[in-house]
mmCIF file of C-alpha atoms and ligand atoms in Angstrom:
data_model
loop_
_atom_site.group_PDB
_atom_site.id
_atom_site.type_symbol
_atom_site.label_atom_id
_atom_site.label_comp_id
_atom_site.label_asym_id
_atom_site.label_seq_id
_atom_site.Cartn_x
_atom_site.Cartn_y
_atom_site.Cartn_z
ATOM 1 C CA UNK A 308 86.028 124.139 88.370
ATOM 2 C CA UNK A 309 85.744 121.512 85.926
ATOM 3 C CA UNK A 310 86.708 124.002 83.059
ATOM 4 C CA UNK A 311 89.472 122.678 81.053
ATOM 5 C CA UNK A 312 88.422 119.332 81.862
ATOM 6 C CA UNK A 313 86.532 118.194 78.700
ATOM 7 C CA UNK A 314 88.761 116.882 76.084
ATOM 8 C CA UNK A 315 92.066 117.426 77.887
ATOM 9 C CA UNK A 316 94.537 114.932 77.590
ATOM 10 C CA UNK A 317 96.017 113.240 80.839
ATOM 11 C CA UNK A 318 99.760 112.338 79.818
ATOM 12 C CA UNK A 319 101.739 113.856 82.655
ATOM 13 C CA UNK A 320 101.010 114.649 86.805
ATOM 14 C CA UNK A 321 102.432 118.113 85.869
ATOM 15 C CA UNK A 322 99.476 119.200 83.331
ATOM 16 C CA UNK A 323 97.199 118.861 86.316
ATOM 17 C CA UNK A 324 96.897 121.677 89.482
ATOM 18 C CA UNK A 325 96.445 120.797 92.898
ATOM 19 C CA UNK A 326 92.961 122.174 92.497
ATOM 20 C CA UNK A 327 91.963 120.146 89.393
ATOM 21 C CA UNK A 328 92.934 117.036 91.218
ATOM 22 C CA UNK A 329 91.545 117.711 94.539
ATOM 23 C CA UNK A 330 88.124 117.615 92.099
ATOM 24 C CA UNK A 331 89.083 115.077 90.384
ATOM 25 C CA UNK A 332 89.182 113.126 93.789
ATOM 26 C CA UNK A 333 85.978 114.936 95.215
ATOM 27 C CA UNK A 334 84.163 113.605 92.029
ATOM 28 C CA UNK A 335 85.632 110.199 92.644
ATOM 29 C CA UNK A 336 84.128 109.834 96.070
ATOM 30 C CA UNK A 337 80.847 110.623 94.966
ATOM 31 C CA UNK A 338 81.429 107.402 92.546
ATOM 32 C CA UNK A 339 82.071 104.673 95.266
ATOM 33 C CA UNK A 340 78.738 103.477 95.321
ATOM 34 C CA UNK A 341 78.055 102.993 91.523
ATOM 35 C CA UNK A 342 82.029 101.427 91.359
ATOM 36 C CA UNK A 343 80.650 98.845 93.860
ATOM 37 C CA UNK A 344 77.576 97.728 91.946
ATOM 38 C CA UNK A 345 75.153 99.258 94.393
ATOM 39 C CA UNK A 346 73.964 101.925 92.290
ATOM 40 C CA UNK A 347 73.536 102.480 88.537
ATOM 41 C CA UNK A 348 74.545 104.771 86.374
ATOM 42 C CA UNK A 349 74.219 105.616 82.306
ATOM 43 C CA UNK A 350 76.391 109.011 82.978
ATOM 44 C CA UNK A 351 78.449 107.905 79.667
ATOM 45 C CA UNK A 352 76.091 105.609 77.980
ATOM 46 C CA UNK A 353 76.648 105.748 74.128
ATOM 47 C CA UNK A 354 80.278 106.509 74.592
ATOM 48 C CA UNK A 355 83.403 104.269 73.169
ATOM 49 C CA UNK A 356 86.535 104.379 75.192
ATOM 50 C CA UNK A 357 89.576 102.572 72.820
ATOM 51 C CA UNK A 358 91.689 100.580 75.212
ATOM 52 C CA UNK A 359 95.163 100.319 73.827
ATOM 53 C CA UNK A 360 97.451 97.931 75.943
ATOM 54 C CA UNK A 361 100.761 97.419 74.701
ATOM 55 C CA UNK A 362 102.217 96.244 77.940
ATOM 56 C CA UNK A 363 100.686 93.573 80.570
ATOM 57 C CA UNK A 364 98.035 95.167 82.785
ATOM 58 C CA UNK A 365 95.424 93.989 84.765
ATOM 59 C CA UNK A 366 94.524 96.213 87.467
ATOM 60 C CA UNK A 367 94.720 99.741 85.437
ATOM 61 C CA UNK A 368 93.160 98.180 82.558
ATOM 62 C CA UNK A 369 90.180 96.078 84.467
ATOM 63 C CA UNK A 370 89.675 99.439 86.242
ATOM 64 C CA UNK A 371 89.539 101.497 83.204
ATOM 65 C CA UNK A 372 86.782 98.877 81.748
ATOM 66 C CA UNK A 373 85.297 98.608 84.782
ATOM 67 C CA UNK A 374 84.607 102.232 85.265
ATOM 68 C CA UNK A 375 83.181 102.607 81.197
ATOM 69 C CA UNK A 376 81.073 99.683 81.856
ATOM 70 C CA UNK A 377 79.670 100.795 84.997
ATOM 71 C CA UNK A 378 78.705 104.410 83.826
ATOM 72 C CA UNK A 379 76.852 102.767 80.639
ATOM 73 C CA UNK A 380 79.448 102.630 78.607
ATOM 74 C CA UNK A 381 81.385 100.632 76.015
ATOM 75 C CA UNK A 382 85.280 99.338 75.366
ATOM 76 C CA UNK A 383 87.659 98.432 72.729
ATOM 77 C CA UNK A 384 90.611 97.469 72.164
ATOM 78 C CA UNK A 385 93.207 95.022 72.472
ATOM 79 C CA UNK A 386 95.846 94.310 75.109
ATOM 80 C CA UNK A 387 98.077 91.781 72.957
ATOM 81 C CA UNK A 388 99.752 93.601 70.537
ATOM 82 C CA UNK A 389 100.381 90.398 68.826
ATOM 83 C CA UNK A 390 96.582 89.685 67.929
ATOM 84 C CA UNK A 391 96.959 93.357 66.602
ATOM 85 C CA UNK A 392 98.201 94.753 63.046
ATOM 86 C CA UNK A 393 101.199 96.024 65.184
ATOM 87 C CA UNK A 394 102.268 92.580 64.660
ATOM 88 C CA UNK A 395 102.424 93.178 60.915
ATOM 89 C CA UNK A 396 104.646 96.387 61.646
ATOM 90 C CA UNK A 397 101.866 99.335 62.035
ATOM 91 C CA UNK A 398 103.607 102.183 63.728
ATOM 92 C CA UNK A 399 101.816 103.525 66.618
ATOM 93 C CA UNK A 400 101.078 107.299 64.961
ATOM 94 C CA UNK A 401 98.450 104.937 62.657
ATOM 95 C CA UNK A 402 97.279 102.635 64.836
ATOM 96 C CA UNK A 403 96.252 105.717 67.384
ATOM 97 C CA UNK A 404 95.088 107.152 64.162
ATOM 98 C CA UNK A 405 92.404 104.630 63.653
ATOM 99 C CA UNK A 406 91.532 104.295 67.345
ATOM 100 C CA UNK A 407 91.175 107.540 67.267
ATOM 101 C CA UNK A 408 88.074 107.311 64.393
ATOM 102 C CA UNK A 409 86.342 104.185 66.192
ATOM 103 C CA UNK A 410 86.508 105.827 69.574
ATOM 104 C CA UNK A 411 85.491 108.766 72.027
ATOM 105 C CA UNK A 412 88.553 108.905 74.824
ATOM 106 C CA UNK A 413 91.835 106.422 74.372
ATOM 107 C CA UNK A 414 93.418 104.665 76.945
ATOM 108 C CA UNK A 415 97.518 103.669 76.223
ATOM 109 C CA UNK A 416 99.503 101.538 78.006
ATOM 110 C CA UNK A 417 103.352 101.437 75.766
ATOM 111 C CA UNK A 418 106.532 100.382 76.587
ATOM 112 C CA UNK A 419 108.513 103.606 75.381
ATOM 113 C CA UNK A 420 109.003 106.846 77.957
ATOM 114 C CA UNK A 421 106.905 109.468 75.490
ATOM 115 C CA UNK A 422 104.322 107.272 73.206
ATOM 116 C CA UNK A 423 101.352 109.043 74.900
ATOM 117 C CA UNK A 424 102.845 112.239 73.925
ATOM 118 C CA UNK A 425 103.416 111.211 70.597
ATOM 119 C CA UNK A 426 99.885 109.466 70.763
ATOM 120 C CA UNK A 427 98.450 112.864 71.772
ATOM 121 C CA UNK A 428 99.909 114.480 68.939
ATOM 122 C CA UNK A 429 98.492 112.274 65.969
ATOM 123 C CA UNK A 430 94.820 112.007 68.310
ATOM 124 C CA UNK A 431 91.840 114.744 68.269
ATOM 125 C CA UNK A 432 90.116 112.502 70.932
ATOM 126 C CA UNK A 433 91.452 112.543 74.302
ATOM 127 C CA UNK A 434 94.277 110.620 75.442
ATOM 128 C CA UNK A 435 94.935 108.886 78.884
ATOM 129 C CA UNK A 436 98.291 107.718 79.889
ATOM 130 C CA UNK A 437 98.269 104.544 81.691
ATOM 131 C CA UNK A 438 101.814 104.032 81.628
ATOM 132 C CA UNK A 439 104.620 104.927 79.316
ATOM 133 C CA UNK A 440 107.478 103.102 80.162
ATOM 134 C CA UNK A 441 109.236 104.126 83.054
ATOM 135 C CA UNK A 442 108.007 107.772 82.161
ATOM 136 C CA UNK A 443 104.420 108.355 84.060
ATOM 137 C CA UNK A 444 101.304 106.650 85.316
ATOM 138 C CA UNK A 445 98.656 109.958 86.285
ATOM 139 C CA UNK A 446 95.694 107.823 86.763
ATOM 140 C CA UNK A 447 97.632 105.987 88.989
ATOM 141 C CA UNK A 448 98.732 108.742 90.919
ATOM 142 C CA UNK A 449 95.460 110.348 91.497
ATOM 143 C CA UNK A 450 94.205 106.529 92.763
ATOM 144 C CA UNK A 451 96.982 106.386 95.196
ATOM 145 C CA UNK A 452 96.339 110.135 96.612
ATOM 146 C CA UNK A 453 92.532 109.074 97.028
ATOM 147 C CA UNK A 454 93.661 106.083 98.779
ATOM 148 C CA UNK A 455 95.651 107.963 101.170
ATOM 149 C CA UNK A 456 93.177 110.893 102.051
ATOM 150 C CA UNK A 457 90.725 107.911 102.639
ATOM 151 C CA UNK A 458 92.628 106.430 105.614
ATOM 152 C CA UNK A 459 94.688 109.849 106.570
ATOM 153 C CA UNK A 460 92.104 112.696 105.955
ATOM 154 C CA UNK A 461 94.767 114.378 104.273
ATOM 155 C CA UNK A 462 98.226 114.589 102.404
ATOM 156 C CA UNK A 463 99.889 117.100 103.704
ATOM 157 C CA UNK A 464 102.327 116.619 106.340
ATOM 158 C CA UNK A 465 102.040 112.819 106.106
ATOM 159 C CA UNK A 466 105.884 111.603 106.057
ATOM 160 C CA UNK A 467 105.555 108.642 102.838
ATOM 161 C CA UNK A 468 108.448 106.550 102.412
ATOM 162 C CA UNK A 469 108.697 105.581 99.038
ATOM 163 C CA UNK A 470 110.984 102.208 98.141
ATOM 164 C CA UNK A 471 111.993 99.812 95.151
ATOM 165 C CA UNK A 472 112.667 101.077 91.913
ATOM 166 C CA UNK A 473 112.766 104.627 92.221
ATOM 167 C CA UNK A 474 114.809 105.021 88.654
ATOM 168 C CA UNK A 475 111.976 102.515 86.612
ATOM 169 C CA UNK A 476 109.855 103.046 88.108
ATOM 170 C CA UNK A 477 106.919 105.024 86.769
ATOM 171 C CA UNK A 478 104.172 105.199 89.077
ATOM 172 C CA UNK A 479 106.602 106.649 91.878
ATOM 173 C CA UNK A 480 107.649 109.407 89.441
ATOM 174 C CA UNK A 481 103.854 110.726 89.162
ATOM 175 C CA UNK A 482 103.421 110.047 92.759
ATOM 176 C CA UNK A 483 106.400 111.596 94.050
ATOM 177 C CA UNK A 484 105.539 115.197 92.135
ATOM 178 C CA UNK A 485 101.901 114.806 93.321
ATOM 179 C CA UNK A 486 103.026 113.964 97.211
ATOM 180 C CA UNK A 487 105.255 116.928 96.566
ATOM 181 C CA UNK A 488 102.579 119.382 95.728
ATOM 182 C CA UNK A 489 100.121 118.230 98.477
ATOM 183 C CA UNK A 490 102.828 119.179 101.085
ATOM 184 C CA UNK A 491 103.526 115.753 101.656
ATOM 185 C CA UNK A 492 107.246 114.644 103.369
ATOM 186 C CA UNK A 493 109.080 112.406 101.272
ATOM 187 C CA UNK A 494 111.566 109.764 101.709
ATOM 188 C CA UNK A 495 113.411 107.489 98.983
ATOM 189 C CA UNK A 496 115.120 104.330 99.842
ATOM 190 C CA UNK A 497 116.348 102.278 97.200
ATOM 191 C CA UNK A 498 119.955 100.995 96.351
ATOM 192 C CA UNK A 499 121.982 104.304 94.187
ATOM 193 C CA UNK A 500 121.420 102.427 91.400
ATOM 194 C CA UNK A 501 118.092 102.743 91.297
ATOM 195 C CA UNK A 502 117.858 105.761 92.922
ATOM 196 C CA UNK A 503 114.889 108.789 92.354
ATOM 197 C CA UNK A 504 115.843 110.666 89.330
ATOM 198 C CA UNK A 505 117.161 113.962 88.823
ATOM 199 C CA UNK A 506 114.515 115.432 86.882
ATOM 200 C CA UNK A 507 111.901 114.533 89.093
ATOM 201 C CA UNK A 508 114.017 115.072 92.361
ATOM 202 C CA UNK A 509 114.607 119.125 90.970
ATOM 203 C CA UNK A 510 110.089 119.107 90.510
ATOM 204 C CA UNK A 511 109.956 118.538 94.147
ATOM 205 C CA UNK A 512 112.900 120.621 95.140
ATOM 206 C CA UNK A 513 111.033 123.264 93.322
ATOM 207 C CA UNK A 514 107.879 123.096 94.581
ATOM 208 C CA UNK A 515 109.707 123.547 98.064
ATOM 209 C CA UNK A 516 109.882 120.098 99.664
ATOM 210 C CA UNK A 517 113.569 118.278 100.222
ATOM 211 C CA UNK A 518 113.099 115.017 100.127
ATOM 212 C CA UNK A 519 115.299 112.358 102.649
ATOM 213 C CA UNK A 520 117.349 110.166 100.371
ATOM 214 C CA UNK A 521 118.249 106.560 102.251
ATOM 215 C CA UNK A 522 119.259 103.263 101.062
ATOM 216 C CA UNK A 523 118.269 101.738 104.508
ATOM 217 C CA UNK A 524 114.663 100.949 104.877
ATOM 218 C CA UNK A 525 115.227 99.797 108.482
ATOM 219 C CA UNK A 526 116.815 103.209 109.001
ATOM 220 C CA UNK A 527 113.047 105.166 108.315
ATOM 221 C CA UNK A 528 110.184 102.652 108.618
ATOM 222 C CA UNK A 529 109.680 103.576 112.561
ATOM 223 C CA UNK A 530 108.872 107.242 111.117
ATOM 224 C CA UNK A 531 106.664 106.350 108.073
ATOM 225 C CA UNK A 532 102.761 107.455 107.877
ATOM 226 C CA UNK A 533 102.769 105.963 104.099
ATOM 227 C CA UNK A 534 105.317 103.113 103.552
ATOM 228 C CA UNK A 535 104.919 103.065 99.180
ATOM 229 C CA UNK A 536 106.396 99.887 97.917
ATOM 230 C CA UNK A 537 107.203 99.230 94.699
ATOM 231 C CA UNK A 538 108.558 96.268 92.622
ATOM 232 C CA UNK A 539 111.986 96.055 90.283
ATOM 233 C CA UNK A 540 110.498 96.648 86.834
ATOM 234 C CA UNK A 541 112.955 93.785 85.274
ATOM 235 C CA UNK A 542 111.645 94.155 81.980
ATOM 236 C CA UNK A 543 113.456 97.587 82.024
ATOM 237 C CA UNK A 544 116.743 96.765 82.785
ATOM 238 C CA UNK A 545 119.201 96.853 79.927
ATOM 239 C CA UNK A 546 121.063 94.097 81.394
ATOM 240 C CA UNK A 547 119.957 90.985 83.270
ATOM 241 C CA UNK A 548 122.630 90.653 85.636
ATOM 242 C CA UNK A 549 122.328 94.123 86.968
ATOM 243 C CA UNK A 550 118.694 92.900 88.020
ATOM 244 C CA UNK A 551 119.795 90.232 89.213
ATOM 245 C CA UNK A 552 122.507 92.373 91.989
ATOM 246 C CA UNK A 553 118.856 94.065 93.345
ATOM 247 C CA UNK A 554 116.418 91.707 92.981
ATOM 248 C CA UNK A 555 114.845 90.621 96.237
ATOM 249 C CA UNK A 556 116.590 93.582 98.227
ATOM 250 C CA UNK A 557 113.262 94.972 100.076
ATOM 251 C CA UNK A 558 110.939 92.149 101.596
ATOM 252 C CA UNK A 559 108.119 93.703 104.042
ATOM 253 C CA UNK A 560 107.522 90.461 105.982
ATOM 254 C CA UNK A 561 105.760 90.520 109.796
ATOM 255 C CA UNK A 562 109.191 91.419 111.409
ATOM 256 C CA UNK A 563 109.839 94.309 109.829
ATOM 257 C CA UNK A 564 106.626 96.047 110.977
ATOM 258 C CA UNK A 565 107.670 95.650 114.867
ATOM 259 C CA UNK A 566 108.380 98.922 115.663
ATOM 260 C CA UNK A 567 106.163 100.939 112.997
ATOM 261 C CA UNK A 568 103.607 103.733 113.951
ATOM 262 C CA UNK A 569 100.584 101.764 114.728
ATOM 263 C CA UNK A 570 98.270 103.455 111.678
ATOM 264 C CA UNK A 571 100.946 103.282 108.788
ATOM 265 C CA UNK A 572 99.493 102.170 105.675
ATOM 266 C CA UNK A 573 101.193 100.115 103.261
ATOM 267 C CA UNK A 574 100.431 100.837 99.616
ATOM 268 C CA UNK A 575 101.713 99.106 96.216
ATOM 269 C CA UNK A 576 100.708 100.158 93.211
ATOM 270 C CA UNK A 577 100.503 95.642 92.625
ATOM 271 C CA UNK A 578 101.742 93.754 90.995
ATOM 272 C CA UNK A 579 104.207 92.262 93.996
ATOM 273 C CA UNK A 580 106.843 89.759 93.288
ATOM 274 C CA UNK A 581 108.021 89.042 96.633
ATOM 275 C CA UNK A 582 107.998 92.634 98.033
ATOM 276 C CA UNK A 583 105.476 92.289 100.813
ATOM 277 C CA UNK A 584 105.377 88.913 102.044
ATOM 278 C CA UNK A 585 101.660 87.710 102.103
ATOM 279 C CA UNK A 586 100.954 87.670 106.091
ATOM 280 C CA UNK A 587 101.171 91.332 106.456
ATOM 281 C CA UNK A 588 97.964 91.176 104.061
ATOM 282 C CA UNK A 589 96.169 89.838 107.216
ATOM 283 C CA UNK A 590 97.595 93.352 109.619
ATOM 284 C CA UNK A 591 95.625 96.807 109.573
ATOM 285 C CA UNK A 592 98.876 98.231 107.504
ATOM 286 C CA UNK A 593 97.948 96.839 104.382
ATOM 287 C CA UNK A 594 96.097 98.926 102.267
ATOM 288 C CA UNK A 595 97.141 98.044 99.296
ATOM 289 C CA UNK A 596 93.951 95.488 97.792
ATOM 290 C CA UNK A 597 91.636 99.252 98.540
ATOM 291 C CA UNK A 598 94.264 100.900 96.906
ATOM 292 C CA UNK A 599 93.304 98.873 93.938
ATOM 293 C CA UNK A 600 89.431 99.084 93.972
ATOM 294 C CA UNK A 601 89.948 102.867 93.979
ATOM 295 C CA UNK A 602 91.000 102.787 90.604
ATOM 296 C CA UNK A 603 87.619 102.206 89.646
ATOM 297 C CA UNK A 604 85.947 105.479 91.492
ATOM 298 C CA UNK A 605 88.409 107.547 90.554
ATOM 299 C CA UNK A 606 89.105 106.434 86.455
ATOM 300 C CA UNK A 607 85.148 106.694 86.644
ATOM 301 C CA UNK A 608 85.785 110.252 87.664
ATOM 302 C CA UNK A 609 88.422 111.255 85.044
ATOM 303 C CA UNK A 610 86.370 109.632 82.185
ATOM 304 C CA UNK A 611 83.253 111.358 83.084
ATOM 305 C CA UNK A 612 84.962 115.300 83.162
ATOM 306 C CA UNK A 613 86.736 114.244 80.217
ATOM 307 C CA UNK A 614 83.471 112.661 78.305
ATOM 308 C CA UNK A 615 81.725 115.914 79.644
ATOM 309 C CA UNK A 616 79.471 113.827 81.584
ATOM 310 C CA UNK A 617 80.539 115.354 85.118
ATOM 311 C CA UNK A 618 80.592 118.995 85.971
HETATM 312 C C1 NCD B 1276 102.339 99.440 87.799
HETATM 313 C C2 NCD B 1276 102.737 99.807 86.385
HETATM 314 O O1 NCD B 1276 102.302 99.185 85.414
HETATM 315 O O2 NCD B 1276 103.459 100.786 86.290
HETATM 316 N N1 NCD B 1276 101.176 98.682 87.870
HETATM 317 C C3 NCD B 1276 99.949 99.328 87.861
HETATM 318 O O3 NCD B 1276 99.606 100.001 86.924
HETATM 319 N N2 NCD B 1276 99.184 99.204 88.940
HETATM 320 C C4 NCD B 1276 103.428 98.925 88.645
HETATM 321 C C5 NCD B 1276 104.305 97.799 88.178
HETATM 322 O O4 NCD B 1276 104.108 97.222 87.108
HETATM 323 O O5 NCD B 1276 105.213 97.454 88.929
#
């Protein structure tokens, strides 16, 4: 099963099957106890993984250290492009270039929809998306499906209402394809400007799902298995003001959840500005602080089929 595995490249949801991710996630489970400290592990000791951040993080990256660091091995990078030769103009073909002679797998976070593409092009090592603009985020993905088979057994036929920034939005395009494939029912709710895009909307319609399009949250929460939040990703908005006209639209606060199945789980892929208000962290719903230890078991996962480590 884990042929194809070593060395690949994880820029998109879509170069993964169903079957490579279900291992991926079988793998992951198996790696709960050594993410949590209560077991050790030197599966990739003498390994480098180059940690490129050109965008804030601190869950996906954390994670990503955490899970080298807990399997033996060792990180670099930066995550200021400022306190990097970037600063000085260095494109990021040559930058990935050097990374790429320094290290064994690399890790990019970059502002612009394609750069792990590109950075997959000018690499031999391996090269890990963790977020290109508001292109794709597949570790994330594979996180959030772990986090929902956890409380739900399964995907399939779990109706997951997905809401925020649908166009920006990058961890709900990954997700959305994924849900899609699992046999997962899928509802958008965001305002039509920042509605699910095309592209992706035609992946799911061709994998056979049809997705329920809303801009009314109140209209579909009572129905929701998975409520997905997501914030506004301001920093991509070509204009201030049109942030401004959506900022703030979603709040889940106490009142909202009156009338919601009594196991829905409420995931964010964090950070939240405002989207959940902070005493439904308190309820059984929230799920979303799990969501983000997963990324540990899981990235652990990846690294070690990728490294060669895991079988
Ligand atoms: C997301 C991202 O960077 O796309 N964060 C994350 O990786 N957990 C979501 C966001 O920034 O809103």
């Amino acid at each position: 099963m884990s042929a194809g595995f070593k060395g690949m490249d994880v820029v998109s949801i879509r170069d993964f099957s169903r079957e490579q991710i279900e291992h991926v996630l079988k793998l992951a489970e198996k790696m709960v106890p050594i993410a949590k400290g209560e077991e050790r592990s030197v599966l990739l000791e003498g390994h480098v993984l180059g940690s490129l951040f050109y965008e804030p993080s601190t869950r996906t990256r954390l994670s990503f250290d955490a899970a080298m660091t807990r399997l033996g091995g060792r990180v670099l990078g930066f995550d200021q492009p400022a306190g990097a030769s970037v600063a000085k103009g260095e494109t990021l073909a040559d930058t990935i270039r050097m990374v790429d002679s320094y290290s064994d797998v690399i890790v990019l976070r970059h502002p612009q929809e394609g750069a792990a593409r590109l950075a997959a092009h000018f690499a031999s090592r391996p090269i890990i998306n963790a977020g290109d603009g508001a292109g794709q985020h597949p570790t994330q993905t594979m996180l959030d499906l772990f986090t929902i088979r956890k409380e739900k057994k399964k995907v399939e036929g779990n109706n997951v209402v997905i809401v925020g920034d649908l166009k920006y939005g990058r961890t709900v395009h990954s997700l959305s394809e994924a849900l899609a494939m699992f046999g997962a029912d899928l509802t958008f709710v965001a305002p039509p400007s920042l509605q699910i895009p095309k592209e992706h909307l035609k992946q799911i319609e061709s994998l056979g799902r049809k997705p329920r399009i809303s801009g009314s949250l109140e209209e579909v929460i009572k129905d929701a298995d998975v409520l997905y939040v997501t914030r506004i990703q301001k920093e991509r908005f070509p204009d201030p003001a049109e942030y401004q006209k959506v900022a703030g639209m979603y709040r889940i606060d106490l009142p909202m959840l009156k009338d919601v199945k009594r196991d829905l789980m409420i995931m964010h892929p964090l950070p939240r500005v405002g989207e959940i208000s902070s005493e439904v962290d308190a309820t059984e719903h929230a799920k979303y602080f799990d969501q983000a230890f997963n990324g540990v078991p899981v990235r652990m996962a990846l690294l070690g089929l990728i490294l060669g480590g895991l079988k």
